[in-house]
Amino acid sequence: MKTQLNAAKIKHRWTQIIGVSVSCSFLFTLIGCAAFVRKFTRKPKGEPKKEEPVIQPEVYPEAAAAKDELYKDYFTFWEGWSAELMEFLNEKANFKKQRECAYEALDSLMKMRGLLNEEKAKGLEPLINEWTTIKDIIFAGRLNSADHQYLKNKIERTKGRVRRNFAYSRIKKDLK
C-alpha cells in the first residue's frame, strides 16, 4: 500500500508542477516584454502626416539633341535592327525576335522621315511601304524557308537603297 501511495503522490506532484509551469508560461506570454496595460490598450489613430508642398519646383533644361545627331542615331538604329532581322530570318529563330526587329526597323525609318524635308520624305515613303510589307509578312505567322529567302532578298535591296539615297552624308542638307 505504501508503494501505491507514493505513486499517487508522485503523479499528483507532477500534475501540480505541469499546471504551475503552464500557468507561468501563459502569464509570461500575456505580459511579454511590455507592460500588461500597454499591451492590450488601443492605440490612438492620429491624423495622417501631410506632405509638404513643393514651394519652388526645379526646372530641368531639355536636352534637345540636334536634328543631325537624331538622324544619325535613327539611321544607325535602323541599320542595326535590319541587320539583326537578317540574322534571325531562319526557321529555327525566335518568332518574337523577328517581330521586334521588323517593328523597330520600321519605326526608325518613320522617325528618319519625320526629320526630313517634304521632298526627301516623299522619296523615303516607298521604302517605308516596303518595310511595312515586310513587317506585315512577318507578323502574319510562321514562315517557311522560301518566305525567309524572299524576305532576306527584299531586305537587302531596301537596305542598299536606303544606304545609297538616305545616308547622312547625302541627306544632311535636307534636314528640317
XYZ file of N, CA and C in Angstrom:
528
model
N 0.812 -1.186 0.000
C 0.000 0.000 0.000
C 0.856 1.251 0.000
N 1.960 1.166 0.635
C 2.848 2.306 0.688
C 3.364 2.662 -0.706
N 3.612 1.666 -1.560
C 4.091 1.929 -2.905
C 3.016 2.576 -3.756
N 1.766 2.179 -3.538
C 0.686 2.814 -4.291
C 0.505 4.248 -3.853
N 0.658 4.512 -2.598
C 0.510 5.858 -2.087
C 1.612 6.755 -2.614
N 2.779 6.252 -2.700
C 3.886 7.027 -3.248
C 3.667 7.317 -4.731
N 3.165 6.348 -5.480
C 2.899 6.560 -6.910
C 1.812 7.604 -7.095
N 0.799 7.583 -6.255
C -0.280 8.573 -6.353
C 0.236 9.957 -5.992
N 1.100 10.037 -4.986
C 1.670 11.327 -4.597
C 2.577 11.873 -5.701
N 3.338 10.989 -6.306
C 4.252 11.410 -7.380
C 3.445 11.914 -8.570
N 2.377 11.198 -8.896
C 1.522 11.612 -10.017
C 0.872 12.957 -9.718
N 0.387 13.136 -8.492
C -0.229 14.409 -8.086
C 0.803 15.533 -8.113
N 2.014 15.228 -7.659
C 3.083 16.233 -7.650
C 3.428 16.672 -9.079
N 3.529 15.711 -10.015
C 3.838 16.044 -11.416
C 2.710 16.857 -12.038
N 1.498 16.556 -11.702
C 0.355 17.326 -12.204
C 0.441 18.763 -11.706
N 0.818 18.950 -10.447
C 0.969 20.305 -9.903
C 2.106 21.056 -10.604
N 3.220 20.373 -10.831
C 4.377 21.011 -11.483
C 4.014 21.434 -12.906
N 3.347 20.550 -13.627
C 2.950 20.879 -15.005
C 1.946 22.020 -15.009
N 0.995 22.008 -14.087
C -0.005 23.082 -14.005
C 0.633 24.426 -13.696
N 1.576 24.455 -12.754
C 2.261 25.700 -12.400
C 3.106 26.189 -13.575
N 3.809 25.291 -14.267
C 4.649 25.724 -15.391
C 3.797 26.234 -16.553
N 2.658 25.594 -16.816
C 1.764 26.079 -17.879
C 1.205 27.440 -17.500
N 0.821 27.608 -16.230
C 0.295 28.904 -15.773
C 1.354 29.993 -15.890
N 2.589 29.681 -15.498
C 3.674 30.674 -15.590
C 3.969 31.039 -17.037
N 4.025 30.028 -17.906
C 4.313 30.344 -19.313
C 3.175 31.148 -19.933
N 1.925 30.844 -19.567
C 0.789 31.629 -20.066
C 0.875 33.067 -19.567
N 1.237 33.238 -18.296
C 1.361 34.569 -17.714
C 2.488 35.353 -18.383
N 3.635 34.718 -18.627
C 4.748 35.394 -19.298
C 4.390 35.758 -20.739
N 3.615 34.908 -21.387
C 3.193 35.196 -22.759
C 2.291 36.419 -22.791
N 1.373 36.497 -21.841
C 0.473 37.650 -21.808
C 1.222 38.939 -21.500
N 2.120 38.877 -20.571
C 2.838 40.086 -20.164
C 3.882 40.456 -21.198
N 4.662 39.514 -21.657
C 5.678 39.779 -22.660
C 6.712 40.759 -22.158
N 7.305 41.518 -23.089
C 8.339 42.475 -22.730
C 7.744 43.807 -22.303
N 6.571 44.138 -22.806
C 5.941 45.417 -22.481
C 5.025 45.221 -21.278
N 4.608 46.333 -20.721
C 3.703 46.268 -19.582
C 2.357 45.704 -20.030
N 1.690 45.008 -19.120
C 0.425 44.342 -19.439
C -0.627 45.344 -19.906
N -0.667 46.499 -19.290
C -1.673 47.508 -19.641
C -1.403 48.065 -21.034
N -0.149 48.350 -21.335
C 0.183 48.900 -22.656
C -0.060 47.889 -23.764
N 0.085 46.631 -23.457
C -0.043 45.616 -24.487
C -1.476 45.489 -25.000
N -2.453 45.667 -24.130
C -3.838 45.440 -24.527
C -4.676 46.704 -24.649
N -4.068 47.878 -24.599
C -4.843 49.108 -24.795
C -4.797 49.505 -26.252
N -5.878 50.091 -26.729
C -5.988 50.512 -28.125
C -5.161 51.777 -28.335
N -4.412 51.797 -29.415
C -3.564 52.954 -29.712
C -4.373 53.971 -30.504
N -4.220 55.250 -30.198
C -4.969 56.270 -30.955
C -4.485 56.322 -32.402
N -5.441 56.562 -33.309
C -5.104 56.541 -34.732
C -4.367 57.790 -35.180
N -4.627 58.898 -34.676
C -3.915 60.109 -35.082
C -4.152 60.459 -36.539
N -3.907 61.675 -36.903
C -4.119 62.124 -38.279
C -2.933 61.714 -39.148
N -3.216 61.388 -40.412
C -2.098 61.034 -41.299
C -1.206 62.245 -41.548
N 0.067 61.960 -41.704
C 1.012 63.052 -41.927
C 0.767 63.679 -43.291
N 0.770 64.979 -43.318
C 0.571 65.696 -44.578
C 1.930 65.939 -45.221
N 1.955 65.762 -46.541
C 3.194 66.001 -47.264
C 3.385 67.499 -47.458
N 4.629 67.893 -47.392
C 4.922 69.303 -47.604
C 4.853 69.618 -49.086
N 4.172 70.698 -49.450
C 4.106 71.043 -50.876
C 5.453 71.571 -51.364
N 5.697 71.362 -52.632
C 6.919 71.870 -53.241
C 6.706 73.357 -53.488
N 7.526 74.148 -52.875
C 7.351 75.591 -52.977
C 7.858 76.105 -54.312
N 9.031 75.668 -54.707
C 9.588 76.118 -55.978
C 10.096 74.894 -56.736
N 9.356 74.466 -57.752
C 9.782 73.263 -58.471
C 11.045 73.509 -59.284
N 11.825 72.452 -59.406
C 13.040 72.525 -60.218
C 12.668 72.421 -61.685
N 13.242 73.250 -62.490
C 13.031 73.187 -63.931
C 14.338 72.718 -64.550
N 14.278 71.543 -65.139
C 15.470 70.981 -65.752
C 15.500 71.369 -67.226
N 16.639 71.762 -67.718
C 16.702 72.128 -69.141
C 16.543 70.885 -70.010
N 15.821 71.057 -71.093
C 15.626 69.938 -72.008
C 16.915 69.693 -72.773
N 17.254 68.441 -72.859
C 18.448 68.069 -73.598
C 18.029 67.805 -75.040
N 17.817 68.864 -75.756
C 17.367 68.738 -77.139
C 18.567 68.424 -78.019
N 18.530 67.257 -78.593
C 19.615 66.865 -79.481
C 19.412 67.546 -80.825
N 20.484 67.829 -81.464
C 20.408 68.448 -82.782
C 19.801 67.448 -83.757
N 19.133 67.972 -84.768
C 18.449 67.108 -85.734
C 19.425 66.211 -86.481
N 20.618 66.721 -86.742
C 21.576 65.870 -87.446
C 22.009 64.687 -86.574
N 22.154 64.917 -85.268
C 22.504 63.824 -84.363
C 21.365 62.813 -84.270
N 20.139 63.329 -84.196
C 18.988 62.426 -84.157
C 18.913 61.581 -85.419
N 19.128 62.207 -86.576
C 19.058 61.472 -87.833
C 20.132 60.383 -87.876
N 21.340 60.744 -87.435
C 22.419 59.745 -87.404
C 22.050 58.580 -86.490
N 21.473 58.916 -85.333
C 21.079 57.864 -84.393
C 20.013 56.955 -84.991
N 18.972 57.540 -85.578
C 17.893 56.729 -86.159
C 18.408 55.883 -87.322
N 19.311 56.448 -88.116
C 19.885 55.686 -89.225
C 20.685 54.492 -88.689
N 21.453 54.738 -87.635
C 22.230 53.659 -87.020
C 21.312 52.605 -86.413
N 20.243 53.057 -85.745
C 19.281 52.108 -85.181
C 18.652 51.270 -86.288
N 18.272 51.929 -87.376
C 17.658 51.209 -88.489
C 18.623 50.158 -89.040
N 19.890 50.547 -89.223
C 20.872 49.584 -89.731
C 21.024 48.397 -88.780
N 21.075 48.686 -87.500
C 21.235 47.614 -86.511
C 20.050 46.663 -86.486
N 18.840 47.216 -86.473
C 17.646 46.369 -86.427
C 17.485 45.564 -87.716
N 17.792 46.172 -88.844
C 17.643 45.420 -90.099
C 18.706 44.320 -90.201
N 19.928 44.594 -89.725
C 20.967 43.552 -89.728
C 20.587 42.415 -88.779
N 20.020 42.761 -87.648
C 19.603 41.732 -86.700
C 18.441 40.912 -87.259
N 17.545 41.566 -87.987
C 16.446 40.836 -88.622
C 16.985 39.851 -89.653
N 17.975 40.277 -90.421
C 18.588 39.374 -91.405
C 19.188 38.147 -90.706
N 19.786 38.384 -89.562
C 20.402 37.295 -88.812
C 19.355 36.318 -88.275
N 18.187 36.833 -87.879
C 17.153 35.997 -87.280
C 16.134 35.468 -88.282
N 16.329 35.725 -89.563
C 15.388 35.207 -90.558
C 15.789 33.790 -90.975
N 15.439 32.843 -90.148
C 15.572 31.431 -90.492
C 14.502 30.666 -89.726
N 14.345 29.409 -90.030
C 13.229 28.644 -89.469
C 13.396 28.338 -87.989
N 14.613 28.322 -87.494
C 14.844 27.973 -86.097
C 14.899 29.196 -85.188
N 14.768 30.379 -85.756
C 14.906 31.607 -84.969
C 13.636 31.881 -84.167
N 13.792 32.744 -83.201
C 12.693 33.137 -82.332
C 11.733 34.052 -83.089
N 10.464 33.667 -83.124
C 9.447 34.430 -83.853
C 9.242 35.815 -83.243
N 9.276 35.906 -81.911
C 9.095 37.204 -81.248
C 10.242 38.152 -81.591
N 11.438 37.620 -81.689
C 12.598 38.452 -82.030
C 12.476 38.967 -83.456
N 11.984 38.146 -84.370
C 11.771 38.594 -85.745
C 10.767 39.740 -85.774
N 9.690 39.597 -85.017
C 8.665 40.647 -84.974
C 9.234 41.939 -84.395
N 9.994 41.821 -83.313
C 10.575 43.005 -82.686
C 11.522 43.724 -83.645
N 12.375 42.984 -84.320
C 13.337 43.584 -85.253
C 12.620 44.302 -86.387
N 11.602 43.671 -86.961
C 10.862 44.290 -88.067
C 10.163 45.560 -87.599
N 9.547 45.502 -86.428
C 8.830 46.669 -85.903
C 9.790 47.824 -85.627
N 10.896 47.545 -84.969
C 11.844 48.605 -84.604
C 12.529 49.201 -85.835
N 12.834 48.387 -86.830
C 13.446 48.909 -88.059
C 12.477 49.853 -88.761
N 11.215 49.464 -88.856
C 10.206 50.322 -89.481
C 10.013 51.604 -88.679
N 10.011 51.493 -87.364
C 9.856 52.666 -86.506
C 11.013 53.647 -86.702
N 12.221 53.143 -86.822
C 13.381 54.020 -87.044
C 13.281 54.730 -88.391
N 12.816 54.017 -89.414
C 12.632 54.658 -90.729
C 11.595 55.775 -90.652
N 10.519 55.549 -89.929
C 9.484 56.583 -89.799
C 10.009 57.800 -89.046
N 10.828 57.570 -88.047
C 11.419 58.695 -87.319
C 12.404 59.456 -88.199
N 13.110 58.743 -89.068
C 14.004 59.416 -90.023
C 13.185 60.295 -90.962
N 12.045 59.781 -91.414
C 11.185 60.545 -92.315
C 10.712 61.835 -91.649
N 10.430 61.789 -90.358
C 9.978 62.976 -89.637
C 11.022 64.077 -89.566
N 12.281 63.740 -89.755
C 13.346 64.739 -89.684
C 13.714 65.319 -91.053
N 13.160 64.757 -92.125
C 13.500 65.211 -93.479
C 12.500 66.249 -93.974
N 12.953 67.050 -94.962
C 12.012 67.979 -95.583
C 11.027 67.186 -96.441
N 9.986 67.863 -96.938
C 8.893 67.163 -97.624
C 9.361 66.384 -98.850
N 10.252 66.978 -99.622
C 10.696 66.323 -100.858
C 11.407 64.999 -100.560
N 12.343 65.028 -99.625
C 13.086 63.813 -99.293
C 12.204 62.815 -98.527
N 11.263 63.332 -97.740
C 10.352 62.441 -97.022
C 9.497 61.649 -98.003
N 9.098 62.296 -99.106
C 8.334 61.585 -100.141
C 9.202 60.529 -100.816
N 10.496 60.785 -100.940
C 11.405 59.795 -101.516
C 11.601 58.587 -100.605
N 11.463 58.799 -99.306
C 11.612 57.704 -98.347
C 10.325 56.884 -98.208
N 9.215 57.455 -98.642
C 7.908 56.802 -98.483
C 7.826 55.411 -99.127
N 8.313 55.196 -100.378
C 8.245 53.838 -100.943
C 9.035 52.805 -100.134
N 10.145 53.231 -99.558
C 10.936 52.312 -98.739
C 10.203 51.965 -97.437
N 9.516 52.949 -96.888
C 8.711 52.686 -95.691
C 7.585 51.715 -96.031
N 6.986 51.890 -97.211
C 5.926 50.964 -97.633
C 6.466 49.540 -97.795
N 7.682 49.410 -98.329
C 8.283 48.079 -98.462
C 8.538 47.455 -97.092
N 9.025 48.264 -96.151
C 9.259 47.749 -94.803
C 7.947 47.405 -94.113
N 6.889 48.158 -94.416
C 5.576 47.817 -93.863
C 5.128 46.459 -94.383
N 5.376 46.207 -95.666
C 5.047 44.904 -96.245
C 5.854 43.797 -95.574
N 7.136 44.043 -95.365
C 7.998 43.059 -94.690
C 7.468 42.772 -93.282
N 7.141 43.836 -92.573
C 6.625 43.673 -91.205
C 5.314 42.891 -91.209
N 4.415 43.203 -92.154
C 3.126 42.506 -92.222
C 3.304 41.018 -92.517
N 4.245 40.686 -93.387
C 4.502 39.274 -93.697
C 5.018 38.548 -92.456
N 5.917 39.194 -91.737
C 6.475 38.565 -90.532
C 5.405 38.429 -89.453
N 4.563 39.450 -89.299
C 3.532 39.417 -88.272
C 2.395 38.454 -88.631
N 2.293 38.061 -89.908
C 1.195 37.188 -90.341
C 1.297 35.794 -89.733
N 2.474 35.316 -89.490
C 2.579 33.990 -88.889
C 3.870 33.297 -89.241
N 3.880 32.008 -89.016
C 5.075 31.200 -89.261
C 5.443 31.216 -90.741
N 6.720 31.322 -90.985
C 7.220 31.425 -92.354
C 7.986 30.159 -92.717
N 7.955 29.808 -93.989
C 8.754 28.667 -94.443
C 10.079 29.180 -95.005
N 10.915 28.292 -95.467
C 12.251 28.695 -95.928
C 12.175 29.584 -97.168
N 11.179 29.373 -98.028
C 11.032 30.238 -99.208
C 10.674 31.661 -98.789
N 9.801 31.789 -97.789
C 9.454 33.120 -97.276
C 10.674 33.807 -96.678
N 11.474 33.050 -95.941
C 12.680 33.633 -95.343
C 13.628 34.144 -96.424
N 13.808 33.368 -97.457
C 14.714 33.785 -98.534
C 14.160 35.008 -99.258
N 12.857 35.032 -99.506
C 12.214 36.178 -100.155
C 12.406 37.441 -99.318
N 12.183 37.317 -98.011
C 12.334 38.480 -97.128
C 13.788 38.935 -97.047
N 14.722 38.008 -97.005
C 16.137 38.388 -96.964
C 16.519 39.175 -98.214
N 16.079 38.713 -99.376
C 16.378 39.432 -100.622
C 15.741 40.817 -100.621
N 14.494 40.895 -100.174
C 13.787 42.179 -100.147
C 14.464 43.149 -99.173
N 14.878 42.649 -98.037
C 15.554 43.500 -97.047
C 16.893 43.976 -97.587
N 17.647 43.107 -98.221
C 18.938 43.509 -98.801
C 18.757 44.619 -99.837
N 17.743 44.482 -100.688
C 17.507 45.523 -101.705
C 17.135 46.855 -101.060
N 16.241 46.828 -100.082
C 15.840 48.089 -99.444
C 16.977 48.676 -98.621
N 17.786 47.829 -97.986
C 18.941 48.342 -97.240
C 19.889 49.087 -98.173
N 20.126 48.513 -99.337
C 21.007 49.174 -100.303
C 20.444 50.510 -100.762
N 19.143 50.554 -101.025
C 18.536 51.817 -101.475
C 18.559 52.873 -100.379
N 18.308 52.471 -99.137
C 18.340 53.442 -98.035
C 19.761 53.945 -97.833
N 20.733 53.062 -97.825
C 22.129 53.490 -97.655
C 22.578 54.400 -98.795
N 22.166 54.069 -99.995
C 22.587 54.842 -101.160
C 21.939 56.231 -101.179
N 20.663 56.326 -100.845
C 19.941 57.591 -101.002
C 19.718 58.365 -99.712
N 19.798 57.701 -98.542
C 19.431 58.389 -97.310
C 20.498 58.309 -96.229
N 21.726 58.056 -96.604
C 22.827 58.130 -95.644
C 22.998 59.593 -95.239
N 23.514 59.814 -94.048
C 23.616 61.180 -93.533
C 24.468 62.065 -94.433
N 25.514 61.529 -95.019
C 26.390 62.338 -95.873
C 25.631 62.900 -97.077
N 24.621 62.188 -97.567
C 23.838 62.666 -98.707
C 22.642 63.512 -98.283
N 22.210 63.385 -97.075
C 20.933 63.958 -96.676
C 21.073 65.156 -95.734
N 22.288 65.469 -95.279
C 22.457 66.488 -94.238
C 21.912 67.852 -94.635
N 21.861 68.161 -95.924
C 21.327 69.461 -96.359
C 19.799 69.463 -96.381
N 19.189 68.299 -96.349
C 17.738 68.197 -96.483
C 17.016 67.972 -95.160
N 17.689 68.171 -94.044
C 17.024 68.050 -92.747
C 16.207 69.302 -92.471
N 15.125 69.148 -91.741
C 14.254 70.294 -91.417
C 14.990 71.300 -90.573
